[in-house]
Amino acid sequence: MKIAVILGTRPEITKMAPLIKIYQQNQADFFILHTGQHYTYQMDKVFFEQLELPQPKYNIDVGSSSHAEQTGKMLIGIEKILLEEKPAVVLVEGDTNSVLAGALAAAKLGIKVGHLEAGLRSYDRGMPEEINRVLADHLSDLLFAPTSKAKQILLGEGIDEKKVFITGNTIVDTIFQTLELARSGKDVISDLNIKPGRYFLVTLHRQENVDNAVRFGSILEGLGKIAVRHKLPVIYPIHPRSRKQMSLFGLQSDNLTIVEPLDFLGFLQLESQARLILTDSGGVQEESCILGVPCVTLRDNTERPETLEVGSNVLAGASAKRITESVDIMLKKKDKWANPFGDGRAAARIVKIITEEVNG
Ligand code: UD1
Ligand code: UDP
């Protein structure tokens, strides 16, 4: 049984990593197809190096462009490779354009599609990710839901229960496998001249935030205010999209420490020791919850409601006032929460299910 792992962006690499490692250890017949959606060293290759992953067999180098152009180029490139390689199953993870293109190209060729992180919904069709994840789920033959809530969402949309498996999220596997290494590795905290537990960590890159000058400006204002109010440094490893938009809009970043995107182990070290994390990232909402660090989400909704339910996360939107209020609330949190995303064995479960379901 030949398996194609299709990925294209930083979060897909971190979440596919434990699965790829199992296939590598088992000497399974598999290959990695990289779409090239992310291509800068700090957004791409550094993750392969640090997570000790094999190089992709193919990289179709689509690079950056509009949604339709990027997705279209991916479809053309992926189809050619799938026709040649004839895998029995294509695996995709998450909600990016690479996921949509991989699932669509495979489904049209009659190749089975497995979707990791199925069943997440923000119910906000203004997000490109929501469109991608709904379509990917409905194109898939095997849907790996991280939680029972995600499974219920899929059943509610009429997806056959036989196709849906609750597995946990593979990001828990990745964190369990790398946290020690991240903590004992290069001392990013000292390099930044900050102290454990005495800084805020920010990530912000979502299209609906950073491509909107008013929202982006208002969030930066809120971040500046919390730095002054709590007398703590605010570290913002900036995504290339956000860097570009900030300079396009001429926005200022008073009181923030803006740094280049960090490698995975360095970022994990910063996450695990932060006083509080502010983010609009899907993955970072999960990681903060798993690591026991309070989170304020800079969005009006989330497809990770489990984090709100366990109390690790609150939604603050883009208003400077709500951001400062939300930080005050989360800093008072004393009790710890249970991790709702699984036990760190999601990848092994997924591999077993694929073998059973595809081999019959
Ligand atoms: C994409 C995903 C988003 C995910 C994010 C992870 C879609 C629709 N969006 O958003 O869901 O959360 O990846 O980080 O699939 N750029 C670089 N170097 C790179 C990649 C991008 O400089 O390696 C810059 C380019 O200017 C590009 C911009 O970032 O135009 C946006 O990149 P793109 O891949 O289109 O979307 P992301 O914002 O990265
Ligand atoms: N990440 C990283 N360096 C950074 C910011 C994020 O290694 O400077 C990692 C983070 O730990 C997580 C993944 O990138 O595993 C999340 O990617 P991102 O926030 O870009 O995408 P999303 O999860 O929102 O799709």
PDB file of C-alpha atoms in Angstrom, residues 168-295:
ATOM      1  CA  GLY A 168      -6.560  13.001  19.199  1.00  0.00           C
ATOM      2  CA  ASN A 169      -4.459  15.674  17.525  1.00  0.00           C
ATOM      3  CA  THR A 170      -0.958  14.751  16.368  1.00  0.00           C
ATOM      4  CA  ILE A 171       0.370  18.059  17.743  1.00  0.00           C
ATOM      5  CA  VAL A 172       0.238  16.440  21.206  1.00  0.00           C
ATOM      6  CA  ASP A 173       2.538  13.674  19.903  1.00  0.00           C
ATOM      7  CA  THR A 174       4.909  16.299  18.477  1.00  0.00           C
ATOM      8  CA  ILE A 175       5.031  18.274  21.721  1.00  0.00           C
ATOM      9  CA  PHE A 176       5.564  15.199  23.897  1.00  0.00           C
ATOM     10  CA  GLN A 177       8.386  14.083  21.586  1.00  0.00           C
ATOM     11  CA  THR A 178      10.192  17.441  21.415  1.00  0.00           C
ATOM     12  CA  LEU A 179       9.517  19.460  24.581  1.00  0.00           C
ATOM     13  CA  GLU A 180      12.579  18.216  26.480  1.00  0.00           C
ATOM     14  CA  LEU A 181      14.782  18.943  23.494  1.00  0.00           C
ATOM     15  CA  ALA A 182      13.245  22.410  23.138  1.00  0.00           C
ATOM     16  CA  ARG A 183      13.805  23.203  26.820  1.00  0.00           C
ATOM     17  CA  SER A 184      17.385  21.942  26.914  1.00  0.00           C
ATOM     18  CA  GLY A 185      18.423  23.288  23.509  1.00  0.00           C
ATOM     19  CA  LYS A 186      19.604  26.727  22.421  1.00  0.00           C
ATOM     20  CA  ASP A 187      18.628  29.201  25.127  1.00  0.00           C
ATOM     21  CA  VAL A 188      16.305  31.467  23.147  1.00  0.00           C
ATOM     22  CA  ILE A 189      14.974  33.062  26.324  1.00  0.00           C
ATOM     23  CA  SER A 190      18.421  34.328  27.380  1.00  0.00           C
ATOM     24  CA  ASP A 191      19.276  35.297  23.803  1.00  0.00           C
ATOM     25  CA  LEU A 192      16.221  37.576  23.814  1.00  0.00           C
ATOM     26  CA  ASN A 193      17.296  38.978  27.169  1.00  0.00           C
ATOM     27  CA  ILE A 194      14.035  37.985  28.862  1.00  0.00           C
ATOM     28  CA  LYS A 195      13.215  35.832  31.893  1.00  0.00           C
ATOM     29  CA  PRO A 196      11.146  32.639  32.132  1.00  0.00           C
ATOM     30  CA  GLY A 197       7.541  33.457  33.050  1.00  0.00           C
ATOM     31  CA  ARG A 198       8.185  37.205  32.640  1.00  0.00           C
ATOM     32  CA  TYR A 199       7.126  37.920  29.045  1.00  0.00           C
ATOM     33  CA  PHE A 200       4.128  37.749  26.723  1.00  0.00           C
ATOM     34  CA  LEU A 201       4.446  35.820  23.463  1.00  0.00           C
ATOM     35  CA  VAL A 202       2.468  36.875  20.383  1.00  0.00           C
ATOM     36  CA  THR A 203       1.772  35.381  16.972  1.00  0.00           C
ATOM     37  CA  LEU A 204      -0.487  37.096  14.471  1.00  0.00           C
ATOM     38  CA  HIS A 205      -0.805  36.230  10.804  1.00  0.00           C
ATOM     39  CA  ARG A 206      -4.401  35.471   9.883  1.00  0.00           C
ATOM     40  CA  GLN A 207      -5.611  37.059   6.657  1.00  0.00           C
ATOM     41  CA  GLU A 208      -8.710  38.623   8.265  1.00  0.00           C
ATOM     42  CA  ASN A 209      -6.487  40.364  10.866  1.00  0.00           C
ATOM     43  CA  VAL A 210      -3.329  41.427   9.094  1.00  0.00           C
ATOM     44  CA  ASP A 211      -4.784  42.227   5.667  1.00  0.00           C
ATOM     45  CA  ASN A 212      -7.166  44.688   7.354  1.00  0.00           C
ATOM     46  CA  ALA A 213      -5.370  47.899   8.384  1.00  0.00           C
ATOM     47  CA  VAL A 214      -7.962  48.831  11.028  1.00  0.00           C
ATOM     48  CA  ARG A 215      -7.976  45.414  12.725  1.00  0.00           C
ATOM     49  CA  PHE A 216      -4.195  45.024  12.530  1.00  0.00           C
ATOM     50  CA  GLY A 217      -3.666  48.556  13.908  1.00  0.00           C
ATOM     51  CA  SER A 218      -6.108  48.012  16.747  1.00  0.00           C
ATOM     52  CA  ILE A 219      -4.450  44.715  17.768  1.00  0.00           C
ATOM     53  CA  LEU A 220      -0.985  46.341  17.740  1.00  0.00           C
ATOM     54  CA  GLU A 221      -2.384  49.119  19.934  1.00  0.00           C
ATOM     55  CA  GLY A 222      -3.755  46.515  22.390  1.00  0.00           C
ATOM     56  CA  LEU A 223      -0.412  44.678  22.476  1.00  0.00           C
ATOM     57  CA  GLY A 224       1.457  47.919  23.146  1.00  0.00           C
ATOM     58  CA  LYS A 225      -0.923  48.698  26.010  1.00  0.00           C
ATOM     59  CA  ILE A 226      -0.428  45.352  27.758  1.00  0.00           C
ATOM     60  CA  ALA A 227       3.361  45.762  27.584  1.00  0.00           C
ATOM     61  CA  VAL A 228       3.108  49.084  29.450  1.00  0.00           C
ATOM     62  CA  ARG A 229       0.354  48.019  31.855  1.00  0.00           C
ATOM     63  CA  HIS A 230       2.122  44.835  33.016  1.00  0.00           C
ATOM     64  CA  LYS A 231       5.696  46.073  32.510  1.00  0.00           C
ATOM     65  CA  LEU A 232       6.536  42.896  30.611  1.00  0.00           C
ATOM     66  CA  PRO A 233       8.218  42.473  27.228  1.00  0.00           C
ATOM     67  CA  VAL A 234       5.931  41.385  24.367  1.00  0.00           C
ATOM     68  CA  ILE A 235       7.804  39.120  21.950  1.00  0.00           C
ATOM     69  CA  TYR A 236       6.323  38.874  18.456  1.00  0.00           C
ATOM     70  CA  PRO A 237       8.031  36.480  16.001  1.00  0.00           C
ATOM     71  CA  ILE A 238       6.454  37.933  12.919  1.00  0.00           C
ATOM     72  CA  HIS A 239       5.024  35.858  10.052  1.00  0.00           C
ATOM     73  CA  PRO A 240       6.202  37.071   6.607  1.00  0.00           C
ATOM     74  CA  ARG A 241       2.617  37.950   5.599  1.00  0.00           C
ATOM     75  CA  SER A 242       2.291  40.220   8.630  1.00  0.00           C
ATOM     76  CA  ARG A 243       5.702  41.831   8.099  1.00  0.00           C
ATOM     77  CA  LYS A 244       4.661  42.673   4.524  1.00  0.00           C
ATOM     78  CA  GLN A 245       1.251  44.043   5.560  1.00  0.00           C
ATOM     79  CA  MET A 246       2.672  46.101   8.419  1.00  0.00           C
ATOM     80  CA  SER A 247       4.990  47.961   6.113  1.00  0.00           C
ATOM     81  CA  LEU A 248       2.286  48.285   3.419  1.00  0.00           C
ATOM     82  CA  PHE A 249      -0.074  49.927   5.943  1.00  0.00           C
ATOM     83  CA  GLY A 250       2.738  51.920   7.596  1.00  0.00           C
ATOM     84  CA  LEU A 251       1.778  50.576  11.039  1.00  0.00           C
ATOM     85  CA  GLN A 252       3.883  51.226  14.141  1.00  0.00           C
ATOM     86  CA  SER A 253       4.645  48.651  16.818  1.00  0.00           C
ATOM     87  CA  ASP A 254       5.260  50.639  19.977  1.00  0.00           C
ATOM     88  CA  ASN A 255       6.579  48.600  22.902  1.00  0.00           C
ATOM     89  CA  LEU A 256       6.762  45.296  21.004  1.00  0.00           C
ATOM     90  CA  THR A 257       9.865  43.208  20.366  1.00  0.00           C
ATOM     91  CA  ILE A 258       9.473  42.034  16.796  1.00  0.00           C
ATOM     92  CA  VAL A 259      11.751  39.169  15.738  1.00  0.00           C
ATOM     93  CA  GLU A 260      11.996  36.884  12.705  1.00  0.00           C
ATOM     94  CA  PRO A 261       9.819  33.728  12.672  1.00  0.00           C
ATOM     95  CA  LEU A 262      11.413  31.268  15.084  1.00  0.00           C
ATOM     96  CA  ASP A 263      12.409  27.693  14.421  1.00  0.00           C
ATOM     97  CA  PHE A 264      10.123  25.088  16.023  1.00  0.00           C
ATOM     98  CA  LEU A 265      12.259  24.180  19.040  1.00  0.00           C
ATOM     99  CA  GLY A 266      13.013  27.803  19.845  1.00  0.00           C
ATOM    100  CA  PHE A 267       9.365  28.751  19.564  1.00  0.00           C
ATOM    101  CA  LEU A 268       8.276  25.810  21.715  1.00  0.00           C
ATOM    102  CA  GLN A 269      10.771  26.878  24.388  1.00  0.00           C
ATOM    103  CA  LEU A 270       9.282  30.396  24.361  1.00  0.00           C
ATOM    104  CA  GLU A 271       5.703  29.079  24.421  1.00  0.00           C
ATOM    105  CA  SER A 272       6.332  26.758  27.341  1.00  0.00           C
ATOM    106  CA  GLN A 273       7.823  29.521  29.541  1.00  0.00           C
ATOM    107  CA  ALA A 274       5.575  32.446  28.574  1.00  0.00           C
ATOM    108  CA  ARG A 275       3.435  34.190  31.198  1.00  0.00           C
ATOM    109  CA  LEU A 276       0.649  34.333  28.617  1.00  0.00           C
ATOM    110  CA  ILE A 277       0.285  33.860  24.857  1.00  0.00           C
ATOM    111  CA  LEU A 278      -1.728  36.069  22.497  1.00  0.00           C
ATOM    112  CA  THR A 279      -2.418  34.622  19.067  1.00  0.00           C
ATOM    113  CA  ASP A 280      -4.685  34.201  16.073  1.00  0.00           C
ATOM    114  CA  SER A 281      -3.036  30.900  15.124  1.00  0.00           C
ATOM    115  CA  GLY A 282      -4.964  27.648  15.283  1.00  0.00           C
ATOM    116  CA  GLY A 283      -1.936  25.597  16.253  1.00  0.00           C
ATOM    117  CA  VAL A 284      -0.775  28.027  18.918  1.00  0.00           C
ATOM    118  CA  GLN A 285      -4.214  27.971  20.618  1.00  0.00           C
ATOM    119  CA  GLU A 286      -3.796  24.194  20.901  1.00  0.00           C
ATOM    120  CA  GLU A 287      -0.153  24.268  21.953  1.00  0.00           C
ATOM    121  CA  SER A 288      -0.742  26.834  24.732  1.00  0.00           C
ATOM    122  CA  CYS A 289      -3.591  24.658  26.028  1.00  0.00           C
ATOM    123  CA  ILE A 290      -1.419  21.516  25.977  1.00  0.00           C
ATOM    124  CA  LEU A 291       1.504  23.338  27.651  1.00  0.00           C
ATOM    125  CA  GLY A 292      -0.672  24.831  30.410  1.00  0.00           C
ATOM    126  CA  VAL A 293      -0.021  28.461  29.392  1.00  0.00           C
ATOM    127  CA  PRO A 294      -3.029  30.850  29.344  1.00  0.00           C
ATOM    128  CA  CYS A 295      -4.038  32.127  25.909  1.00  0.00           C
TER     129      CYS A 295
END
